[in-house]
Amino acid sequence: MTTPLPRPQPPAPTAPAWITWPLRAMALVVVLPVQLVWAVLGAAYQYVLVPIGRALGWLLRTLLVAPLLWLLRQLLQWVILPVLHALRWVGGAVLVAVGWVLRMLVRWVFRPIGTALAAVVFFIGRWMLLPIGRALAWVAQMIYRWVLTPIGLVIAGLVYASYRWVLRPIGLAIAWTARRLGAALAWTGVTLYRWVLRPIGLAIAWTARGLGAAVAWTAVATYRWLLRPVGLAIAWTVRAIGAALVWAAVTLYRWILRPIGLAVAWAARFLYRYLFRPIGLAVAFTWRYTFGAAFRGLAAAGRWLRDEVLRPAGAVMRDALGLRR
C-alpha cells in the first residue's frame, strides 16, 4: 500500500507591497521621533536635571540645613543639656537632703516623742483614768437612781402642771400676739417696699445704667483709640513682611531660577537640534538601508523556508510515521 503524497499547501496570503510599505514608513515616521524624544528627555533628566537638583540640594544642605543643625546641636550640647543636667542634679540633691532630714527627724525626734507620749497616755489611762472613770460611773449611777430619778419625777409633774395651767395659756396669748405682729410687719414691709426700697432700687438701677454707659463708652474709646491702631500697625507690619517675602521670591525666580531654566532649555534644544537629531537621523538612515534590509531579507527567507520546505517535510514525515489524524 503506497502512501499518497501530501498536497502542496497554498502560500499564506500576504498584504500587497503598496499597503505594507506606507504602513512601515508611517511607523518609522511616528515611532522613531517619539522614541528619540523619549531618549532625549531621559538623557536630559539624567544628565541635566538630576545634577542640577543634586547641586541645589547640596547647596541647601550645606548653606542652610547643616548650619541650622550644627547650631541646634551646639545649643543642645552646651546650653540646654547642661542646664537640664544641673537642674536634675540640684533637684535630686534637694530631694535627697529633704528625705534625709525627714528620716532623721522621724527616727530621733518624732518616734521617741511618740513612744514616750504613748507610754504616758497608756499609764495615765490604765492606772488613773480607768479607776477614776469606774468610780465616777458608780457614783453617777447611785446619784441617778436615788437622787435624779425622784427629782425628775417631781420636775416632770411640775412641768406638766405648769404646761397645763401656765405655759399653754401663755403660748396661746403669744401666738395671738405673733399673728397680730405678723400682720403689722407685713403692712410695714409693703409700705417700706413701696415708699423706700423701690425708690432706692430705681435710683440704684439708674446709677447702674449710667455706669454701664460709661463702661461701654470707655470700651469703645479704648478699641477706637488704642486697640484698633495697634491692630492696624500689626497688620501693616505683617503686610510689609509678606510683601518683602513676595519680592524676595519674585527676585529669586526672575534672576536665578528663570535664567537657570532658560539656560537648561536652551542647552536641551541645542543638544537636540545639533547633536541628538543628526545622530538619530544617521542611525535611522543606516538602519533602514543596511541592517533593516538585511533583517527583512532574512525574515523573508525564513518565512519561505518555513512555508516551502519545513512544513511539507514535516507533513511527509507525519504521514510516513502514521501520526496524521
PDB file of C-alpha atoms in Angstrom, residues 16-321:
ATOM      1  CA  PRO A  16       0.495  43.700  -1.188  1.00  0.00           C
ATOM      2  CA  ALA A  17       3.576  45.856  -1.047  1.00  0.00           C
ATOM      3  CA  TRP A  18       1.689  49.090  -1.846  1.00  0.00           C
ATOM      4  CA  ILE A  19      -0.104  48.662   1.538  1.00  0.00           C
ATOM      5  CA  THR A  20       2.751  47.361   3.744  1.00  0.00           C
ATOM      6  CA  TRP A  21       5.421  49.884   2.706  1.00  0.00           C
ATOM      7  CA  PRO A  22       3.361  53.022   3.570  1.00  0.00           C
ATOM      8  CA  LEU A  23       2.453  51.406   6.917  1.00  0.00           C
ATOM      9  CA  ARG A  24       6.120  50.682   7.631  1.00  0.00           C
ATOM     10  CA  ALA A  25       7.113  54.195   6.604  1.00  0.00           C
ATOM     11  CA  MET A  26       4.360  55.668   8.802  1.00  0.00           C
ATOM     12  CA  ALA A  27       5.560  53.507  11.714  1.00  0.00           C
ATOM     13  CA  LEU A  28       9.120  54.747  11.223  1.00  0.00           C
ATOM     14  CA  VAL A  29       7.970  58.365  10.922  1.00  0.00           C
ATOM     15  CA  VAL A  30       5.791  58.175  14.089  1.00  0.00           C
ATOM     16  CA  VAL A  31       7.634  55.705  16.310  1.00  0.00           C
ATOM     17  CA  LEU A  32      11.218  56.783  15.715  1.00  0.00           C
ATOM     18  CA  PRO A  33      10.725  60.501  16.594  1.00  0.00           C
ATOM     19  CA  VAL A  34       8.738  59.528  19.687  1.00  0.00           C
ATOM     20  CA  GLN A  35      11.481  57.111  20.731  1.00  0.00           C
ATOM     21  CA  LEU A  36      14.162  59.746  20.082  1.00  0.00           C
ATOM     22  CA  VAL A  37      12.236  62.378  22.043  1.00  0.00           C
ATOM     23  CA  TRP A  38      11.810  59.902  24.900  1.00  0.00           C
ATOM     24  CA  ALA A  39      15.520  59.092  24.824  1.00  0.00           C
ATOM     25  CA  VAL A  40      16.407  62.823  24.754  1.00  0.00           C
ATOM     26  CA  LEU A  41      14.071  63.542  27.670  1.00  0.00           C
ATOM     27  CA  GLY A  42      15.534  60.642  29.639  1.00  0.00           C
ATOM     28  CA  ALA A  43      19.082  61.821  28.926  1.00  0.00           C
ATOM     29  CA  ALA A  44      18.190  65.432  29.806  1.00  0.00           C
ATOM     30  CA  TYR A  45      16.611  64.282  33.074  1.00  0.00           C
ATOM     31  CA  GLN A  46      19.559  62.010  33.929  1.00  0.00           C
ATOM     32  CA  TYR A  47      22.450  64.233  32.847  1.00  0.00           C
ATOM     33  CA  VAL A  48      20.996  67.760  33.309  1.00  0.00           C
ATOM     34  CA  LEU A  49      18.066  67.938  35.734  1.00  0.00           C
ATOM     35  CA  VAL A  50      19.376  65.325  38.178  1.00  0.00           C
ATOM     36  CA  PRO A  51      22.829  67.031  38.528  1.00  0.00           C
ATOM     37  CA  ILE A  52      21.147  70.447  38.881  1.00  0.00           C
ATOM     38  CA  GLY A  53      18.777  69.065  41.533  1.00  0.00           C
ATOM     39  CA  ARG A  54      21.643  67.400  43.366  1.00  0.00           C
ATOM     40  CA  ALA A  55      23.650  70.637  43.218  1.00  0.00           C
ATOM     41  CA  LEU A  56      20.704  72.661  44.561  1.00  0.00           C
ATOM     42  CA  GLY A  57      20.131  70.045  47.271  1.00  0.00           C
ATOM     43  CA  TRP A  58      23.817  70.160  48.187  1.00  0.00           C
ATOM     44  CA  LEU A  59      23.730  73.972  48.331  1.00  0.00           C
ATOM     45  CA  LEU A  60      20.602  73.992  50.526  1.00  0.00           C
ATOM     46  CA  ARG A  61      22.003  71.258  52.766  1.00  0.00           C
ATOM     47  CA  THR A  62      25.418  72.968  53.006  1.00  0.00           C
ATOM     48  CA  LEU A  63      24.265  76.590  53.391  1.00  0.00           C
ATOM     49  CA  LEU A  64      21.008  76.199  55.368  1.00  0.00           C
ATOM     50  CA  VAL A  65      20.269  72.771  56.815  1.00  0.00           C
ATOM     51  CA  ALA A  66      23.779  71.872  58.002  1.00  0.00           C
ATOM     52  CA  PRO A  67      24.393  75.256  59.802  1.00  0.00           C
ATOM     53  CA  LEU A  68      20.971  75.094  61.434  1.00  0.00           C
ATOM     54  CA  LEU A  69      21.549  71.507  62.568  1.00  0.00           C
ATOM     55  CA  TRP A  70      25.022  72.416  63.829  1.00  0.00           C
ATOM     56  CA  LEU A  71      23.642  75.436  65.725  1.00  0.00           C
ATOM     57  CA  LEU A  72      20.828  73.327  67.215  1.00  0.00           C
ATOM     58  CA  ARG A  73      23.293  70.605  68.199  1.00  0.00           C
ATOM     59  CA  GLN A  74      25.650  73.135  69.806  1.00  0.00           C
ATOM     60  CA  LEU A  75      22.725  74.754  71.640  1.00  0.00           C
ATOM     61  CA  LEU A  76      21.539  71.378  72.914  1.00  0.00           C
ATOM     62  CA  GLN A  77      25.075  70.269  73.831  1.00  0.00           C
ATOM     63  CA  TRP A  78      26.342  73.423  75.547  1.00  0.00           C
ATOM     64  CA  VAL A  79      23.217  75.180  76.870  1.00  0.00           C
ATOM     65  CA  ILE A  80      20.046  73.111  77.203  1.00  0.00           C
ATOM     66  CA  LEU A  81      21.503  69.747  78.225  1.00  0.00           C
ATOM     67  CA  PRO A  82      23.907  71.249  80.862  1.00  0.00           C
ATOM     68  CA  VAL A  83      21.057  73.317  82.312  1.00  0.00           C
ATOM     69  CA  LEU A  84      18.779  70.249  82.413  1.00  0.00           C
ATOM     70  CA  HIS A  85      21.540  68.128  83.986  1.00  0.00           C
ATOM     71  CA  ALA A  86      22.235  70.854  86.560  1.00  0.00           C
ATOM     72  CA  LEU A  87      18.530  71.231  87.379  1.00  0.00           C
ATOM     73  CA  ARG A  88      18.128  67.486  87.674  1.00  0.00           C
ATOM     74  CA  TRP A  89      21.208  67.244  89.925  1.00  0.00           C
ATOM     75  CA  VAL A  90      20.031  70.139  92.115  1.00  0.00           C
ATOM     76  CA  GLY A  91      16.517  68.679  92.342  1.00  0.00           C
ATOM     77  CA  GLY A  92      17.901  65.249  93.227  1.00  0.00           C
ATOM     78  CA  ALA A  93      20.231  66.750  95.837  1.00  0.00           C
ATOM     79  CA  VAL A  94      17.390  68.790  97.373  1.00  0.00           C
ATOM     80  CA  LEU A  95      15.075  65.762  97.445  1.00  0.00           C
ATOM     81  CA  VAL A  96      17.800  63.573  98.991  1.00  0.00           C
ATOM     82  CA  ALA A  97      18.567  66.254 101.621  1.00  0.00           C
ATOM     83  CA  VAL A  98      14.883  66.743 102.470  1.00  0.00           C
ATOM     84  CA  GLY A  99      14.360  62.992 102.679  1.00  0.00           C
ATOM     85  CA  TRP A 100      17.405  62.578 104.934  1.00  0.00           C
ATOM     86  CA  VAL A 101      16.256  65.416 107.229  1.00  0.00           C
ATOM     87  CA  LEU A 102      12.726  63.973 107.442  1.00  0.00           C
ATOM     88  CA  ARG A 103      14.120  60.488 108.121  1.00  0.00           C
ATOM     89  CA  MET A 104      16.385  61.801 110.881  1.00  0.00           C
ATOM     90  CA  LEU A 105      13.510  63.784 112.405  1.00  0.00           C
ATOM     91  CA  VAL A 106      11.255  60.741 112.358  1.00  0.00           C
ATOM     92  CA  ARG A 107      13.963  58.464 113.760  1.00  0.00           C
ATOM     93  CA  TRP A 108      15.443  60.684 116.509  1.00  0.00           C
ATOM     94  CA  VAL A 109      12.642  63.176 117.337  1.00  0.00           C
ATOM     95  CA  PHE A 110       9.113  62.148 116.380  1.00  0.00           C
ATOM     96  CA  ARG A 111       9.464  58.424 117.128  1.00  0.00           C
ATOM     97  CA  PRO A 112      10.931  58.858 120.689  1.00  0.00           C
ATOM     98  CA  ILE A 113       8.416  61.622 121.475  1.00  0.00           C
ATOM     99  CA  GLY A 114       5.551  59.490 120.152  1.00  0.00           C
ATOM    100  CA  THR A 115       6.747  56.442 122.106  1.00  0.00           C
ATOM    101  CA  ALA A 116       7.056  58.483 125.325  1.00  0.00           C
ATOM    102  CA  LEU A 117       3.635  60.084 124.802  1.00  0.00           C
ATOM    103  CA  ALA A 118       2.062  56.713 124.102  1.00  0.00           C
ATOM    104  CA  ALA A 119       3.632  55.255 127.262  1.00  0.00           C
ATOM    105  CA  VAL A 120       2.467  58.220 129.377  1.00  0.00           C
ATOM    106  CA  VAL A 121      -1.049  58.085 127.906  1.00  0.00           C
ATOM    107  CA  PHE A 122      -1.227  54.302 128.450  1.00  0.00           C
ATOM    108  CA  PHE A 123      -0.018  54.671 132.074  1.00  0.00           C
ATOM    109  CA  ILE A 124      -2.439  57.507 132.838  1.00  0.00           C
ATOM    110  CA  GLY A 125      -5.339  55.722 131.197  1.00  0.00           C
ATOM    111  CA  ARG A 126      -4.602  52.335 132.768  1.00  0.00           C
ATOM    112  CA  TRP A 127      -3.804  53.316 136.373  1.00  0.00           C
ATOM    113  CA  MET A 128      -5.527  56.709 136.799  1.00  0.00           C
ATOM    114  CA  LEU A 129      -8.347  57.457 134.373  1.00  0.00           C
ATOM    115  CA  LEU A 130      -9.835  53.955 134.290  1.00  0.00           C
ATOM    116  CA  PRO A 131     -10.256  53.665 138.123  1.00  0.00           C
ATOM    117  CA  ILE A 132     -11.452  57.245 138.339  1.00  0.00           C
ATOM    118  CA  GLY A 133     -13.920  56.619 135.490  1.00  0.00           C
ATOM    119  CA  ARG A 134     -15.261  53.451 137.143  1.00  0.00           C
ATOM    120  CA  ALA A 135     -15.695  55.290 140.457  1.00  0.00           C
ATOM    121  CA  LEU A 136     -17.393  58.219 138.773  1.00  0.00           C
ATOM    122  CA  ALA A 137     -19.666  55.808 136.863  1.00  0.00           C
ATOM    123  CA  TRP A 138     -20.708  54.111 140.163  1.00  0.00           C
ATOM    124  CA  VAL A 139     -21.304  57.488 141.827  1.00  0.00           C
ATOM    125  CA  ALA A 140     -23.262  58.734 138.783  1.00  0.00           C
ATOM    126  CA  GLN A 141     -25.373  55.555 138.820  1.00  0.00           C
ATOM    127  CA  MET A 142     -26.141  55.987 142.505  1.00  0.00           C
ATOM    128  CA  ILE A 143     -26.989  59.684 142.046  1.00  0.00           C
ATOM    129  CA  TYR A 144     -29.191  58.897 139.034  1.00  0.00           C
ATOM    130  CA  ARG A 145     -31.044  56.128 140.848  1.00  0.00           C
ATOM    131  CA  TRP A 146     -31.580  57.701 144.285  1.00  0.00           C
ATOM    132  CA  VAL A 147     -31.434  61.437 143.560  1.00  0.00           C
ATOM    133  CA  LEU A 148     -32.076  62.368 139.921  1.00  0.00           C
ATOM    134  CA  THR A 149     -34.923  59.935 139.292  1.00  0.00           C
ATOM    135  CA  PRO A 150     -37.109  61.211 142.173  1.00  0.00           C
ATOM    136  CA  ILE A 151     -36.190  64.797 141.343  1.00  0.00           C
ATOM    137  CA  GLY A 152     -37.005  64.088 137.690  1.00  0.00           C
ATOM    138  CA  LEU A 153     -40.424  62.682 138.596  1.00  0.00           C
ATOM    139  CA  VAL A 154     -41.156  65.745 140.697  1.00  0.00           C
ATOM    140  CA  ILE A 155     -39.935  68.069 137.974  1.00  0.00           C
ATOM    141  CA  ALA A 156     -41.993  66.194 135.314  1.00  0.00           C
ATOM    142  CA  GLY A 157     -45.118  66.659 137.442  1.00  0.00           C
ATOM    143  CA  LEU A 158     -44.333  70.303 137.913  1.00  0.00           C
ATOM    144  CA  VAL A 159     -43.655  70.754 134.204  1.00  0.00           C
ATOM    145  CA  TYR A 160     -46.908  69.069 133.220  1.00  0.00           C
ATOM    146  CA  ALA A 161     -48.821  71.206 135.645  1.00  0.00           C
ATOM    147  CA  SER A 162     -47.001  74.295 134.504  1.00  0.00           C
ATOM    148  CA  TYR A 163     -47.738  73.431 130.826  1.00  0.00           C
ATOM    149  CA  ARG A 164     -51.378  72.722 131.563  1.00  0.00           C
ATOM    150  CA  TRP A 165     -52.151  75.747 133.640  1.00  0.00           C
ATOM    151  CA  VAL A 166     -49.391  78.263 132.814  1.00  0.00           C
ATOM    152  CA  LEU A 167     -47.425  77.693 129.611  1.00  0.00           C
ATOM    153  CA  ARG A 168     -50.347  76.781 127.323  1.00  0.00           C
ATOM    154  CA  PRO A 169     -52.350  79.941 128.126  1.00  0.00           C
ATOM    155  CA  ILE A 170     -49.179  81.976 127.784  1.00  0.00           C
ATOM    156  CA  GLY A 171     -48.416  80.241 124.414  1.00  0.00           C
ATOM    157  CA  LEU A 172     -51.916  80.974 123.099  1.00  0.00           C
ATOM    158  CA  ALA A 173     -51.504  84.604 124.083  1.00  0.00           C
ATOM    159  CA  ILE A 174     -48.078  84.713 122.410  1.00  0.00           C
ATOM    160  CA  ALA A 175     -49.500  83.114 119.212  1.00  0.00           C
ATOM    161  CA  TRP A 176     -52.307  85.674 119.045  1.00  0.00           C
ATOM    162  CA  THR A 177     -49.800  88.435 119.628  1.00  0.00           C
ATOM    163  CA  ALA A 178     -47.470  86.958 116.939  1.00  0.00           C
ATOM    164  CA  ARG A 179     -50.297  86.886 114.393  1.00  0.00           C
ATOM    165  CA  ARG A 180     -51.066  90.498 115.088  1.00  0.00           C
ATOM    166  CA  LEU A 181     -47.398  91.387 114.932  1.00  0.00           C
ATOM    167  CA  GLY A 182     -47.051  89.425 111.627  1.00  0.00           C
ATOM    168  CA  ALA A 183     -49.896  91.394 110.056  1.00  0.00           C
ATOM    169  CA  ALA A 184     -48.361  94.628 111.271  1.00  0.00           C
ATOM    170  CA  LEU A 185     -44.932  93.600 109.964  1.00  0.00           C
ATOM    171  CA  ALA A 186     -46.445  92.622 106.569  1.00  0.00           C
ATOM    172  CA  TRP A 187     -48.121  96.010 106.282  1.00  0.00           C
ATOM    173  CA  THR A 188     -44.873  97.672 107.345  1.00  0.00           C
ATOM    174  CA  GLY A 189     -42.916  95.621 104.762  1.00  0.00           C
ATOM    175  CA  VAL A 190     -45.295  96.521 101.918  1.00  0.00           C
ATOM    176  CA  THR A 191     -45.191 100.177 102.893  1.00  0.00           C
ATOM    177  CA  LEU A 192     -41.417 100.087 103.254  1.00  0.00           C
ATOM    178  CA  TYR A 193     -41.055  98.436  99.827  1.00  0.00           C
ATOM    179  CA  ARG A 194     -43.410 100.853  98.128  1.00  0.00           C
ATOM    180  CA  TRP A 195     -42.118 104.109  99.571  1.00  0.00           C
ATOM    181  CA  VAL A 196     -38.493 103.315 100.491  1.00  0.00           C
ATOM    182  CA  LEU A 197     -36.949 100.222  98.865  1.00  0.00           C
ATOM    183  CA  ARG A 198     -38.470 100.657  95.394  1.00  0.00           C
ATOM    184  CA  PRO A 199     -37.294 104.304  95.023  1.00  0.00           C
ATOM    185  CA  ILE A 200     -33.863 103.243  96.280  1.00  0.00           C
ATOM    186  CA  GLY A 201     -33.824 100.324  93.763  1.00  0.00           C
ATOM    187  CA  LEU A 202     -34.808 102.650  90.940  1.00  0.00           C
ATOM    188  CA  ALA A 203     -32.020 105.015  91.918  1.00  0.00           C
ATOM    189  CA  ILE A 204     -29.545 102.126  92.018  1.00  0.00           C
ATOM    190  CA  ALA A 205     -30.768 100.890  88.597  1.00  0.00           C
ATOM    191  CA  TRP A 206     -30.382 104.387  87.111  1.00  0.00           C
ATOM    192  CA  THR A 207     -26.888 104.602  88.584  1.00  0.00           C
ATOM    193  CA  ALA A 208     -26.024 101.127  87.197  1.00  0.00           C
ATOM    194  CA  ARG A 209     -27.261 102.155  83.734  1.00  0.00           C
ATOM    195  CA  GLY A 210     -25.115 105.270  83.905  1.00  0.00           C
ATOM    196  CA  LEU A 211     -22.100 103.220  84.984  1.00  0.00           C
ATOM    197  CA  GLY A 212     -22.797 100.704  82.194  1.00  0.00           C
ATOM    198  CA  ALA A 213     -22.964 103.504  79.630  1.00  0.00           C
ATOM    199  CA  ALA A 214     -19.700 104.921  80.983  1.00  0.00           C
ATOM    200  CA  VAL A 215     -18.036 101.492  80.824  1.00  0.00           C
ATOM    201  CA  ALA A 216     -19.356 100.957  77.271  1.00  0.00           C
ATOM    202  CA  TRP A 217     -18.060 104.374  76.209  1.00  0.00           C
ATOM    203  CA  THR A 218     -14.685 103.556  77.794  1.00  0.00           C
ATOM    204  CA  ALA A 219     -14.564 100.208  75.958  1.00  0.00           C
ATOM    205  CA  VAL A 220     -15.455 101.852  72.624  1.00  0.00           C
ATOM    206  CA  ALA A 221     -12.881 104.595  73.168  1.00  0.00           C
ATOM    207  CA  THR A 222     -10.235 102.010  74.123  1.00  0.00           C
ATOM    208  CA  TYR A 223     -10.994  99.991  70.994  1.00  0.00           C
ATOM    209  CA  ARG A 224     -11.088 103.041  68.733  1.00  0.00           C
ATOM    210  CA  TRP A 225      -8.041 104.903  70.004  1.00  0.00           C
ATOM    211  CA  LEU A 226      -5.855 102.063  71.343  1.00  0.00           C
ATOM    212  CA  LEU A 227      -6.664  98.528  70.174  1.00  0.00           C
ATOM    213  CA  ARG A 228      -7.586  99.436  66.589  1.00  0.00           C
ATOM    214  CA  PRO A 229      -4.412 101.497  65.941  1.00  0.00           C
ATOM    215  CA  VAL A 230      -2.306  98.707  67.463  1.00  0.00           C
ATOM    216  CA  GLY A 231      -4.088  96.108  65.272  1.00  0.00           C
ATOM    217  CA  LEU A 232      -3.626  98.290  62.184  1.00  0.00           C
ATOM    218  CA  ALA A 233       0.075  98.654  62.993  1.00  0.00           C
ATOM    219  CA  ILE A 234       0.427  94.881  63.398  1.00  0.00           C
ATOM    220  CA  ALA A 235      -1.487  94.273  60.136  1.00  0.00           C
ATOM    221  CA  TRP A 236       0.699  96.812  58.319  1.00  0.00           C
ATOM    222  CA  THR A 237       3.820  95.115  59.671  1.00  0.00           C
ATOM    223  CA  VAL A 238       2.545  91.695  58.560  1.00  0.00           C
ATOM    224  CA  ARG A 239       1.712  93.066  55.085  1.00  0.00           C
ATOM    225  CA  ALA A 240       5.160  94.635  54.836  1.00  0.00           C
ATOM    226  CA  ILE A 241       6.810  91.334  55.803  1.00  0.00           C
ATOM    227  CA  GLY A 242       4.607  89.464  53.280  1.00  0.00           C
ATOM    228  CA  ALA A 243       5.474  91.996  50.562  1.00  0.00           C
ATOM    229  CA  ALA A 244       9.172  91.591  51.367  1.00  0.00           C
ATOM    230  CA  LEU A 245       8.883  87.801  51.148  1.00  0.00           C
ATOM    231  CA  VAL A 246       6.986  88.048  47.851  1.00  0.00           C
ATOM    232  CA  TRP A 247       9.631  90.449  46.471  1.00  0.00           C
ATOM    233  CA  ALA A 248      12.374  88.042  47.547  1.00  0.00           C
ATOM    234  CA  ALA A 249      10.583  85.108  45.896  1.00  0.00           C
ATOM    235  CA  VAL A 250       9.978  87.088  42.672  1.00  0.00           C
ATOM    236  CA  THR A 251      13.598  88.264  42.621  1.00  0.00           C
ATOM    237  CA  LEU A 252      14.842  84.716  43.188  1.00  0.00           C
ATOM    238  CA  TYR A 253      12.643  83.418  40.383  1.00  0.00           C
ATOM    239  CA  ARG A 254      13.473  86.273  37.978  1.00  0.00           C
ATOM    240  CA  TRP A 255      17.229  86.445  38.431  1.00  0.00           C
ATOM    241  CA  ILE A 256      18.181  82.884  39.455  1.00  0.00           C
ATOM    242  CA  LEU A 257      15.612  80.180  38.720  1.00  0.00           C
ATOM    243  CA  ARG A 258      14.323  81.584  35.407  1.00  0.00           C
ATOM    244  CA  PRO A 259      17.831  82.152  33.907  1.00  0.00           C
ATOM    245  CA  ILE A 260      18.832  78.656  35.009  1.00  0.00           C
ATOM    246  CA  GLY A 261      15.654  77.207  33.444  1.00  0.00           C
ATOM    247  CA  LEU A 262      16.211  79.172  30.231  1.00  0.00           C
ATOM    248  CA  ALA A 263      19.822  78.003  30.102  1.00  0.00           C
ATOM    249  CA  VAL A 264      18.762  74.398  30.639  1.00  0.00           C
ATOM    250  CA  ALA A 265      16.032  74.682  27.961  1.00  0.00           C
ATOM    251  CA  TRP A 266      18.462  76.317  25.510  1.00  0.00           C
ATOM    252  CA  ALA A 267      21.067  73.607  26.194  1.00  0.00           C
ATOM    253  CA  ALA A 268      18.475  70.848  25.733  1.00  0.00           C
ATOM    254  CA  ARG A 269      17.211  72.459  22.491  1.00  0.00           C
ATOM    255  CA  PHE A 270      20.788  72.931  21.230  1.00  0.00           C
ATOM    256  CA  LEU A 271      21.730  69.334  22.074  1.00  0.00           C
ATOM    257  CA  TYR A 272      18.587  68.006  20.402  1.00  0.00           C
ATOM    258  CA  ARG A 273      18.977  70.123  17.249  1.00  0.00           C
ATOM    259  CA  TYR A 274      22.716  69.820  16.628  1.00  0.00           C
ATOM    260  CA  LEU A 275      23.614  66.513  18.312  1.00  0.00           C
ATOM    261  CA  PHE A 276      20.821  64.037  19.076  1.00  0.00           C
ATOM    262  CA  ARG A 277      18.672  64.711  15.975  1.00  0.00           C
ATOM    263  CA  PRO A 278      21.585  64.320  13.440  1.00  0.00           C
ATOM    264  CA  ILE A 279      22.749  61.218  15.296  1.00  0.00           C
ATOM    265  CA  GLY A 280      19.192  59.818  15.261  1.00  0.00           C
ATOM    266  CA  LEU A 281      18.769  60.580  11.565  1.00  0.00           C
ATOM    267  CA  ALA A 282      22.122  58.946  10.789  1.00  0.00           C
ATOM    268  CA  VAL A 283      21.216  55.887  12.851  1.00  0.00           C
ATOM    269  CA  ALA A 284      17.782  55.677  11.196  1.00  0.00           C
ATOM    270  CA  PHE A 285      19.286  56.019   7.694  1.00  0.00           C
ATOM    271  CA  THR A 286      21.964  53.404   8.473  1.00  0.00           C
ATOM    272  CA  TRP A 287      19.392  51.034   9.959  1.00  0.00           C
ATOM    273  CA  ARG A 288      16.959  51.476   7.086  1.00  0.00           C
ATOM    274  CA  TYR A 289      19.418  50.827   4.268  1.00  0.00           C
ATOM    275  CA  THR A 290      21.810  48.316   5.915  1.00  0.00           C
ATOM    276  CA  PHE A 291      20.672  46.253   8.869  1.00  0.00           C
ATOM    277  CA  GLY A 292      16.944  46.749   8.263  1.00  0.00           C
ATOM    278  CA  ALA A 293      17.154  45.475   4.689  1.00  0.00           C
ATOM    279  CA  ALA A 294      19.306  42.526   5.844  1.00  0.00           C
ATOM    280  CA  PHE A 295      16.848  41.660   8.598  1.00  0.00           C
ATOM    281  CA  ARG A 296      13.902  41.913   6.207  1.00  0.00           C
ATOM    282  CA  GLY A 297      15.693  39.628   3.734  1.00  0.00           C
ATOM    283  CA  LEU A 298      16.452  37.125   6.474  1.00  0.00           C
ATOM    284  CA  ALA A 299      12.827  37.276   7.640  1.00  0.00           C
ATOM    285  CA  ALA A 300      11.538  36.667   4.092  1.00  0.00           C
ATOM    286  CA  ALA A 301      13.999  33.761   3.650  1.00  0.00           C
ATOM    287  CA  GLY A 302      12.911  32.280   6.979  1.00  0.00           C
ATOM    288  CA  ARG A 303       9.245  32.522   6.020  1.00  0.00           C
ATOM    289  CA  TRP A 304       9.945  30.866   2.616  1.00  0.00           C
ATOM    290  CA  LEU A 305      11.972  28.072   4.307  1.00  0.00           C
ATOM    291  CA  ARG A 306       9.153  27.516   6.803  1.00  0.00           C
ATOM    292  CA  ASP A 307       6.353  27.509   4.222  1.00  0.00           C
ATOM    293  CA  GLU A 308       8.081  25.747   1.280  1.00  0.00           C
ATOM    294  CA  VAL A 309      10.455  23.283   2.995  1.00  0.00           C
ATOM    295  CA  LEU A 310       9.828  22.629   6.669  1.00  0.00           C
ATOM    296  CA  ARG A 311       6.041  22.346   6.613  1.00  0.00           C
ATOM    297  CA  PRO A 312       5.900  19.944   3.582  1.00  0.00           C
ATOM    298  CA  ALA A 313       8.762  17.859   5.036  1.00  0.00           C
ATOM    299  CA  GLY A 314       7.017  17.673   8.411  1.00  0.00           C
ATOM    300  CA  ALA A 315       3.751  16.622   6.755  1.00  0.00           C
ATOM    301  CA  VAL A 316       5.550  13.855   4.802  1.00  0.00           C
ATOM    302  CA  MET A 317       7.219  12.538   7.964  1.00  0.00           C
ATOM    303  CA  ARG A 318       3.946  12.525   9.924  1.00  0.00           C
ATOM    304  CA  ASP A 319       2.209  10.638   7.127  1.00  0.00           C
ATOM    305  CA  ALA A 320       5.109   8.154   6.933  1.00  0.00           C
ATOM    306  CA  LEU A 321       5.006   7.523  10.680  1.00  0.00           C
TER     307      LEU A 321
END
